mmCIF file with all atom_site columns, C-alpha atoms and ligand atoms in Angstrom:
data_model
loop_
_atom_site.group_PDB
_atom_site.id
_atom_site.type_symbol
_atom_site.label_atom_id
_atom_site.label_alt_id
_atom_site.label_comp_id
_atom_site.label_asym_id
_atom_site.label_entity_id
_atom_site.label_seq_id
_atom_site.pdbx_PDB_ins_code
_atom_site.Cartn_x
_atom_site.Cartn_y
_atom_site.Cartn_z
_atom_site.occupancy
_atom_site.B_iso_or_equiv
_atom_site.pdbx_formal_charge
_atom_site.auth_seq_id
_atom_site.auth_comp_id
_atom_site.auth_asym_id
_atom_site.auth_atom_id
_atom_site.pdbx_PDB_model_num
ATOM   1   C  CA  . UNK A 1 1   ? -78.004 -35.223 -90.650 1.00 56.00 ? 1   UNK A CA  1
ATOM   2   C  CA  . UNK A 1 2   ? -78.247 -33.182 -93.832 1.00 61.00 ? 2   UNK A CA  1
ATOM   3   C  CA  . UNK A 1 3   ? -81.171 -35.251 -95.019 1.00 67.00 ? 3   UNK A CA  1
ATOM   4   C  CA  . UNK A 1 4   ? -83.313 -34.655 -91.938 1.00 72.00 ? 4   UNK A CA  1
ATOM   5   C  CA  . UNK A 1 5   ? -82.821 -30.909 -92.197 1.00 71.00 ? 5   UNK A CA  1
ATOM   6   C  CA  . UNK A 1 6   ? -83.911 -31.049 -95.828 1.00 71.00 ? 6   UNK A CA  1
ATOM   7   C  CA  . UNK A 1 7   ? -87.007 -33.019 -94.798 1.00 72.00 ? 7   UNK A CA  1
ATOM   8   C  CA  . UNK A 1 8   ? -87.958 -30.156 -92.519 1.00 71.00 ? 8   UNK A CA  1
ATOM   9   C  CA  . UNK A 1 9   ? -87.583 -27.765 -95.418 1.00 72.00 ? 9   UNK A CA  1
ATOM   10  C  CA  . UNK A 1 10  ? -84.520 -26.137 -93.935 1.00 72.00 ? 10  UNK A CA  1
ATOM   11  C  CA  . UNK A 1 11  ? -81.993 -24.863 -96.452 1.00 77.00 ? 11  UNK A CA  1
ATOM   12  C  CA  . UNK A 1 12  ? -78.541 -26.175 -95.739 1.00 81.00 ? 12  UNK A CA  1
ATOM   13  C  CA  . UNK A 1 13  ? -76.431 -23.105 -96.276 1.00 87.00 ? 13  UNK A CA  1
ATOM   14  C  CA  . UNK A 1 14  ? -72.635 -23.506 -96.321 1.00 90.00 ? 14  UNK A CA  1
ATOM   15  C  CA  . UNK A 1 15  ? -72.570 -21.892 -92.876 1.00 90.00 ? 15  UNK A CA  1
ATOM   16  C  CA  . UNK A 1 16  ? -75.016 -24.450 -91.468 1.00 91.00 ? 16  UNK A CA  1
ATOM   17  C  CA  . UNK A 1 17  ? -73.107 -27.249 -93.142 1.00 91.00 ? 17  UNK A CA  1
ATOM   18  C  CA  . UNK A 1 18  ? -69.940 -26.029 -91.429 1.00 93.00 ? 18  UNK A CA  1
ATOM   19  C  CA  . UNK A 1 19  ? -71.708 -25.860 -88.077 1.00 94.00 ? 19  UNK A CA  1
ATOM   20  C  CA  . UNK A 1 20  ? -72.889 -29.445 -88.496 1.00 92.00 ? 20  UNK A CA  1
ATOM   21  C  CA  . UNK A 1 21  ? -69.398 -30.482 -89.429 1.00 93.00 ? 21  UNK A CA  1
ATOM   22  C  CA  . UNK A 1 22  ? -67.959 -28.795 -86.325 1.00 94.00 ? 22  UNK A CA  1
ATOM   23  C  CA  . UNK A 1 23  ? -70.553 -30.470 -84.084 1.00 94.00 ? 23  UNK A CA  1
ATOM   24  C  CA  . UNK A 1 24  ? -70.141 -33.944 -85.529 1.00 93.00 ? 24  UNK A CA  1
ATOM   25  C  CA  . UNK A 1 25  ? -66.359 -33.768 -85.540 1.00 94.00 ? 25  UNK A CA  1
ATOM   26  C  CA  . UNK A 1 26  ? -65.978 -32.598 -81.936 1.00 93.00 ? 26  UNK A CA  1
ATOM   27  C  CA  . UNK A 1 27  ? -65.998 -34.902 -78.936 1.00 91.00 ? 27  UNK A CA  1
ATOM   28  C  CA  . UNK A 1 28  ? -65.318 -31.918 -76.643 1.00 94.00 ? 28  UNK A CA  1
ATOM   29  C  CA  . UNK A 1 29  ? -68.934 -30.827 -76.214 1.00 97.00 ? 29  UNK A CA  1
ATOM   30  C  CA  . UNK A 1 30  ? -68.403 -27.248 -77.366 1.00 97.00 ? 30  UNK A CA  1
ATOM   31  C  CA  . UNK A 1 31  ? -70.380 -24.241 -76.129 1.00 97.00 ? 31  UNK A CA  1
ATOM   32  C  CA  . UNK A 1 32  ? -72.198 -21.935 -78.534 1.00 97.00 ? 32  UNK A CA  1
ATOM   33  C  CA  . UNK A 1 33  ? -69.304 -19.507 -78.216 1.00 96.00 ? 33  UNK A CA  1
ATOM   34  C  CA  . UNK A 1 34  ? -66.780 -22.171 -79.200 1.00 96.00 ? 34  UNK A CA  1
ATOM   35  C  CA  . UNK A 1 35  ? -68.904 -23.326 -82.143 1.00 97.00 ? 35  UNK A CA  1
ATOM   36  C  CA  . UNK A 1 36  ? -69.246 -19.702 -83.244 1.00 97.00 ? 36  UNK A CA  1
ATOM   37  C  CA  . UNK A 1 37  ? -65.491 -19.198 -83.104 1.00 97.00 ? 37  UNK A CA  1
ATOM   38  C  CA  . UNK A 1 38  ? -64.854 -22.300 -85.153 1.00 96.00 ? 38  UNK A CA  1
ATOM   39  C  CA  . UNK A 1 39  ? -67.467 -21.487 -87.826 1.00 96.00 ? 39  UNK A CA  1
ATOM   40  C  CA  . UNK A 1 40  ? -66.164 -17.921 -88.096 1.00 96.00 ? 40  UNK A CA  1
ATOM   41  C  CA  . UNK A 1 41  ? -62.777 -19.245 -89.146 1.00 96.00 ? 41  UNK A CA  1
ATOM   42  C  CA  . UNK A 1 42  ? -64.478 -20.248 -92.418 1.00 96.00 ? 42  UNK A CA  1
ATOM   43  C  CA  . UNK A 1 43  ? -67.351 -17.732 -92.532 1.00 95.00 ? 43  UNK A CA  1
ATOM   44  C  CA  . UNK A 1 44  ? -66.097 -14.647 -90.702 1.00 96.00 ? 44  UNK A CA  1
ATOM   45  C  CA  . UNK A 1 45  ? -69.405 -12.775 -90.897 1.00 95.00 ? 45  UNK A CA  1
ATOM   46  C  CA  . UNK A 1 46  ? -71.442 -15.483 -89.127 1.00 94.00 ? 46  UNK A CA  1
ATOM   47  C  CA  . UNK A 1 47  ? -73.477 -13.994 -86.282 1.00 95.00 ? 47  UNK A CA  1
ATOM   48  C  CA  . UNK A 1 48  ? -74.025 -15.596 -82.910 1.00 95.00 ? 48  UNK A CA  1
ATOM   49  C  CA  . UNK A 1 49  ? -77.761 -15.501 -83.656 1.00 96.00 ? 49  UNK A CA  1
ATOM   50  C  CA  . UNK A 1 50  ? -77.256 -17.730 -86.706 1.00 94.00 ? 50  UNK A CA  1
ATOM   51  C  CA  . UNK A 1 51  ? -75.468 -20.267 -84.525 1.00 95.00 ? 51  UNK A CA  1
ATOM   52  C  CA  . UNK A 1 52  ? -78.234 -20.185 -81.921 1.00 95.00 ? 52  UNK A CA  1
ATOM   53  C  CA  . UNK A 1 53  ? -80.971 -20.523 -84.567 1.00 94.00 ? 53  UNK A CA  1
ATOM   54  C  CA  . UNK A 1 54  ? -79.257 -23.426 -86.255 1.00 94.00 ? 54  UNK A CA  1
ATOM   55  C  CA  . UNK A 1 55  ? -78.735 -25.228 -82.974 1.00 95.00 ? 55  UNK A CA  1
ATOM   56  C  CA  . UNK A 1 56  ? -82.438 -24.762 -82.182 1.00 94.00 ? 56  UNK A CA  1
ATOM   57  C  CA  . UNK A 1 57  ? -83.280 -26.456 -85.503 1.00 92.00 ? 57  UNK A CA  1
ATOM   58  C  CA  . UNK A 1 58  ? -80.881 -29.297 -84.795 1.00 92.00 ? 58  UNK A CA  1
ATOM   59  C  CA  . UNK A 1 59  ? -82.462 -29.753 -81.348 1.00 93.00 ? 59  UNK A CA  1
ATOM   60  C  CA  . UNK A 1 60  ? -85.900 -29.972 -82.971 1.00 91.00 ? 60  UNK A CA  1
ATOM   61  C  CA  . UNK A 1 61  ? -84.718 -32.644 -85.376 1.00 89.00 ? 61  UNK A CA  1
ATOM   62  C  CA  . UNK A 1 62  ? -82.917 -34.514 -82.591 1.00 90.00 ? 62  UNK A CA  1
ATOM   63  C  CA  . UNK A 1 63  ? -79.481 -34.092 -84.130 1.00 91.00 ? 63  UNK A CA  1
ATOM   64  C  CA  . UNK A 1 64  ? -77.794 -32.440 -81.204 1.00 95.00 ? 64  UNK A CA  1
ATOM   65  C  CA  . UNK A 1 65  ? -77.835 -33.135 -77.469 1.00 94.00 ? 65  UNK A CA  1
ATOM   66  C  CA  . UNK A 1 66  ? -77.954 -30.042 -75.300 1.00 95.00 ? 66  UNK A CA  1
ATOM   67  C  CA  . UNK A 1 67  ? -76.226 -30.336 -71.950 1.00 94.00 ? 67  UNK A CA  1
ATOM   68  C  CA  . UNK A 1 68  ? -77.682 -27.571 -69.824 1.00 92.00 ? 68  UNK A CA  1
ATOM   69  C  CA  . UNK A 1 69  ? -75.954 -25.853 -66.926 1.00 89.00 ? 69  UNK A CA  1
ATOM   70  C  CA  . UNK A 1 70  ? -77.487 -23.277 -64.652 1.00 87.00 ? 70  UNK A CA  1
ATOM   71  C  CA  . UNK A 1 71  ? -74.244 -21.495 -63.806 1.00 88.00 ? 71  UNK A CA  1
ATOM   72  C  CA  . UNK A 1 72  ? -72.320 -21.928 -67.060 1.00 90.00 ? 72  UNK A CA  1
ATOM   73  C  CA  . UNK A 1 73  ? -72.786 -21.980 -70.816 1.00 93.00 ? 73  UNK A CA  1
ATOM   74  C  CA  . UNK A 1 74  ? -74.732 -24.903 -72.234 1.00 96.00 ? 74  UNK A CA  1
ATOM   75  C  CA  . UNK A 1 75  ? -72.682 -27.433 -74.160 1.00 97.00 ? 75  UNK A CA  1
ATOM   76  C  CA  . UNK A 1 76  ? -73.548 -29.444 -77.224 1.00 97.00 ? 76  UNK A CA  1
ATOM   77  C  CA  . UNK A 1 77  ? -72.924 -32.975 -78.458 1.00 96.00 ? 77  UNK A CA  1
ATOM   78  C  CA  . UNK A 1 78  ? -73.586 -33.597 -82.166 1.00 95.00 ? 78  UNK A CA  1
ATOM   79  C  CA  . UNK A 1 79  ? -71.563 -36.770 -82.226 1.00 94.00 ? 79  UNK A CA  1
ATOM   80  C  CA  . UNK A 1 80  ? -73.903 -38.707 -79.916 1.00 91.00 ? 80  UNK A CA  1
ATOM   81  C  CA  . UNK A 1 81  ? -77.239 -36.834 -79.948 1.00 90.00 ? 81  UNK A CA  1
ATOM   82  C  CA  . UNK A 1 82  ? -78.992 -39.379 -77.716 1.00 86.00 ? 82  UNK A CA  1
ATOM   83  C  CA  . UNK A 1 83  ? -78.873 -38.909 -73.945 1.00 84.00 ? 83  UNK A CA  1
ATOM   84  C  CA  . UNK A 1 84  ? -75.727 -40.491 -72.508 1.00 86.00 ? 84  UNK A CA  1
ATOM   85  C  CA  . UNK A 1 85  ? -73.625 -40.169 -69.365 1.00 86.00 ? 85  UNK A CA  1
ATOM   86  C  CA  . UNK A 1 86  ? -70.852 -37.599 -69.132 1.00 90.00 ? 86  UNK A CA  1
ATOM   87  C  CA  . UNK A 1 87  ? -67.772 -37.031 -67.054 1.00 89.00 ? 87  UNK A CA  1
ATOM   88  C  CA  . UNK A 1 88  ? -67.471 -33.359 -66.160 1.00 92.00 ? 88  UNK A CA  1
ATOM   89  C  CA  . UNK A 1 89  ? -64.320 -31.791 -64.702 1.00 92.00 ? 89  UNK A CA  1
ATOM   90  C  CA  . UNK A 1 90  ? -65.179 -29.171 -62.100 1.00 90.00 ? 90  UNK A CA  1
ATOM   91  C  CA  . UNK A 1 91  ? -61.785 -27.470 -62.563 1.00 91.00 ? 91  UNK A CA  1
ATOM   92  C  CA  . UNK A 1 92  ? -61.365 -27.022 -66.325 1.00 93.00 ? 92  UNK A CA  1
ATOM   93  C  CA  . UNK A 1 93  ? -65.005 -27.673 -67.380 1.00 92.00 ? 93  UNK A CA  1
ATOM   94  C  CA  . UNK A 1 94  ? -63.949 -30.395 -69.735 1.00 93.00 ? 94  UNK A CA  1
ATOM   95  C  CA  . UNK A 1 95  ? -66.795 -32.768 -70.671 1.00 94.00 ? 95  UNK A CA  1
ATOM   96  C  CA  . UNK A 1 96  ? -66.109 -36.306 -71.802 1.00 91.00 ? 96  UNK A CA  1
ATOM   97  C  CA  . UNK A 1 97  ? -68.374 -39.127 -72.820 1.00 90.00 ? 97  UNK A CA  1
ATOM   98  C  CA  . UNK A 1 98  ? -68.410 -41.929 -70.295 1.00 84.00 ? 98  UNK A CA  1
ATOM   99  C  CA  . UNK A 1 99  ? -68.609 -44.819 -72.695 1.00 76.00 ? 99  UNK A CA  1
ATOM   100 C  CA  . UNK A 1 100 ? -67.709 -47.550 -70.212 1.00 69.00 ? 100 UNK A CA  1
ATOM   101 C  CA  . UNK A 1 101 ? -71.017 -47.174 -68.362 1.00 61.00 ? 101 UNK A CA  1
ATOM   102 C  CA  . UNK A 1 102 ? -73.711 -49.654 -69.344 1.00 57.00 ? 102 UNK A CA  1
ATOM   103 C  CA  . UNK A 1 103 ? -76.891 -48.019 -70.480 1.00 59.00 ? 103 UNK A CA  1
ATOM   104 C  CA  . UNK A 1 104 ? -79.029 -48.408 -67.386 1.00 67.00 ? 104 UNK A CA  1
ATOM   105 C  CA  . UNK A 1 105 ? -82.679 -49.224 -66.864 1.00 71.00 ? 105 UNK A CA  1
ATOM   106 C  CA  . UNK A 1 106 ? -84.871 -48.456 -69.884 1.00 79.00 ? 106 UNK A CA  1
ATOM   107 C  CA  . UNK A 1 107 ? -86.988 -45.318 -69.474 1.00 80.00 ? 107 UNK A CA  1
ATOM   108 C  CA  . UNK A 1 108 ? -90.094 -47.465 -69.983 1.00 84.00 ? 108 UNK A CA  1
ATOM   109 C  CA  . UNK A 1 109 ? -89.268 -49.507 -66.906 1.00 82.00 ? 109 UNK A CA  1
ATOM   110 C  CA  . UNK A 1 110 ? -88.755 -46.387 -64.809 1.00 79.00 ? 110 UNK A CA  1
ATOM   111 C  CA  . UNK A 1 111 ? -91.998 -44.950 -66.183 1.00 83.00 ? 111 UNK A CA  1
ATOM   112 C  CA  . UNK A 1 112 ? -93.837 -48.108 -65.175 1.00 87.00 ? 112 UNK A CA  1
ATOM   113 C  CA  . UNK A 1 113 ? -92.401 -47.971 -61.677 1.00 86.00 ? 113 UNK A CA  1
ATOM   114 C  CA  . UNK A 1 114 ? -92.949 -44.270 -61.022 1.00 86.00 ? 114 UNK A CA  1
ATOM   115 C  CA  . UNK A 1 115 ? -95.967 -43.337 -63.105 1.00 88.00 ? 115 UNK A CA  1
ATOM   116 C  CA  . UNK A 1 116 ? -94.004 -40.535 -64.715 1.00 85.00 ? 116 UNK A CA  1
ATOM   117 C  CA  . UNK A 1 117 ? -94.130 -40.116 -68.476 1.00 84.00 ? 117 UNK A CA  1
ATOM   118 C  CA  . UNK A 1 118 ? -90.390 -39.806 -68.877 1.00 78.00 ? 118 UNK A CA  1
ATOM   119 C  CA  . UNK A 1 119 ? -89.028 -37.851 -71.813 1.00 78.00 ? 119 UNK A CA  1
ATOM   120 C  CA  . UNK A 1 120 ? -85.328 -37.817 -71.101 1.00 75.00 ? 120 UNK A CA  1
ATOM   121 C  CA  . UNK A 1 121 ? -82.584 -38.918 -68.794 1.00 77.00 ? 121 UNK A CA  1
ATOM   122 C  CA  . UNK A 1 122 ? -79.415 -37.213 -67.647 1.00 81.00 ? 122 UNK A CA  1
ATOM   123 C  CA  . UNK A 1 123 ? -76.548 -38.812 -65.811 1.00 83.00 ? 123 UNK A CA  1
ATOM   124 C  CA  . UNK A 1 124 ? -73.460 -36.723 -65.116 1.00 89.00 ? 124 UNK A CA  1
ATOM   125 C  CA  . UNK A 1 125 ? -70.433 -37.491 -62.996 1.00 91.00 ? 125 UNK A CA  1
ATOM   126 C  CA  . UNK A 1 126 ? -68.562 -34.491 -61.608 1.00 92.00 ? 126 UNK A CA  1
ATOM   127 C  CA  . UNK A 1 127 ? -64.919 -34.633 -60.628 1.00 95.00 ? 127 UNK A CA  1
ATOM   128 C  CA  . UNK A 1 128 ? -61.387 -33.391 -61.254 1.00 95.00 ? 128 UNK A CA  1
ATOM   129 C  CA  . UNK A 1 129 ? -59.771 -34.742 -64.441 1.00 95.00 ? 129 UNK A CA  1
ATOM   130 C  CA  . UNK A 1 130 ? -56.303 -36.375 -64.409 1.00 95.00 ? 130 UNK A CA  1
ATOM   131 C  CA  . UNK A 1 131 ? -54.724 -33.320 -66.123 1.00 95.00 ? 131 UNK A CA  1
ATOM   132 C  CA  . UNK A 1 132 ? -56.077 -30.949 -63.495 1.00 95.00 ? 132 UNK A CA  1
ATOM   133 C  CA  . UNK A 1 133 ? -54.965 -33.295 -60.713 1.00 94.00 ? 133 UNK A CA  1
ATOM   134 C  CA  . UNK A 1 134 ? -51.461 -33.315 -62.181 1.00 94.00 ? 134 UNK A CA  1
ATOM   135 C  CA  . UNK A 1 135 ? -51.473 -29.498 -62.389 1.00 92.00 ? 135 UNK A CA  1
ATOM   136 C  CA  . UNK A 1 136 ? -52.505 -29.262 -58.742 1.00 86.00 ? 136 UNK A CA  1
ATOM   137 C  CA  . UNK A 1 137 ? -49.349 -31.224 -57.964 1.00 80.00 ? 137 UNK A CA  1
ATOM   138 C  CA  . UNK A 1 138 ? -50.703 -33.365 -55.180 1.00 62.00 ? 138 UNK A CA  1
ATOM   139 C  CA  . UNK A 1 139 ? -52.052 -30.458 -53.131 1.00 59.00 ? 139 UNK A CA  1
ATOM   140 C  CA  . UNK A 1 140 ? -55.166 -32.500 -52.644 1.00 54.00 ? 140 UNK A CA  1
ATOM   141 C  CA  . UNK A 1 141 ? -54.032 -35.458 -50.638 1.00 51.00 ? 141 UNK A CA  1
ATOM   142 C  CA  . UNK A 1 142 ? -55.956 -38.660 -50.306 1.00 53.00 ? 142 UNK A CA  1
ATOM   143 C  CA  . UNK A 1 143 ? -57.974 -38.760 -47.066 1.00 53.00 ? 143 UNK A CA  1
ATOM   144 C  CA  . UNK A 1 144 ? -55.803 -41.447 -45.445 1.00 55.00 ? 144 UNK A CA  1
ATOM   145 C  CA  . UNK A 1 145 ? -52.662 -39.258 -45.683 1.00 47.00 ? 145 UNK A CA  1
ATOM   146 C  CA  . UNK A 1 146 ? -54.210 -36.392 -43.718 1.00 45.00 ? 146 UNK A CA  1
ATOM   147 C  CA  . UNK A 1 147 ? -53.207 -36.052 -40.034 1.00 51.00 ? 147 UNK A CA  1
HETATM 148 ZN ZN1 . ZN  B 2 .   ? -59.831 -30.709 -65.677 1.00 70.47 ? 1   ZN  B ZN1 1
HETATM 149 ZN ZN1 . ZN  B 2 .   ? -71.450 -36.518 -75.002 1.00 70.47 ? 2   ZN  B ZN1 1
#
């Protein structure tokens, strides 16, 4: 990760190094705000703009995966920067990697079938996580138990 930034002539400041560390260490898909908070614990004067700029650089070098949302903050995965499926809780907005899913059809095969020049793939599964279900305390009954 550090090497590819250097190749692009980007100076790896201690702040940027910390941001990389936060991204690679987290499997929680943090938002820019969360990354900012974490980096500021070590470098209190870090601006939000610095975080945004560094993430842009990491996107350019393919070292972070951006998970975009129209109605919520984008989230970032520096642990697995290649496109991969996610499990997203609609209650607590937790995002987990869905590692049990087989990587599906290669993009090339889909390109051949559709004529599209595909550049990316996104597969997300939305639901309510076990913790949120437990908190709801069975208010949401299974369909067969409804009158
Ligand atoms: Zn949840
Ligand atoms: Zn992920």
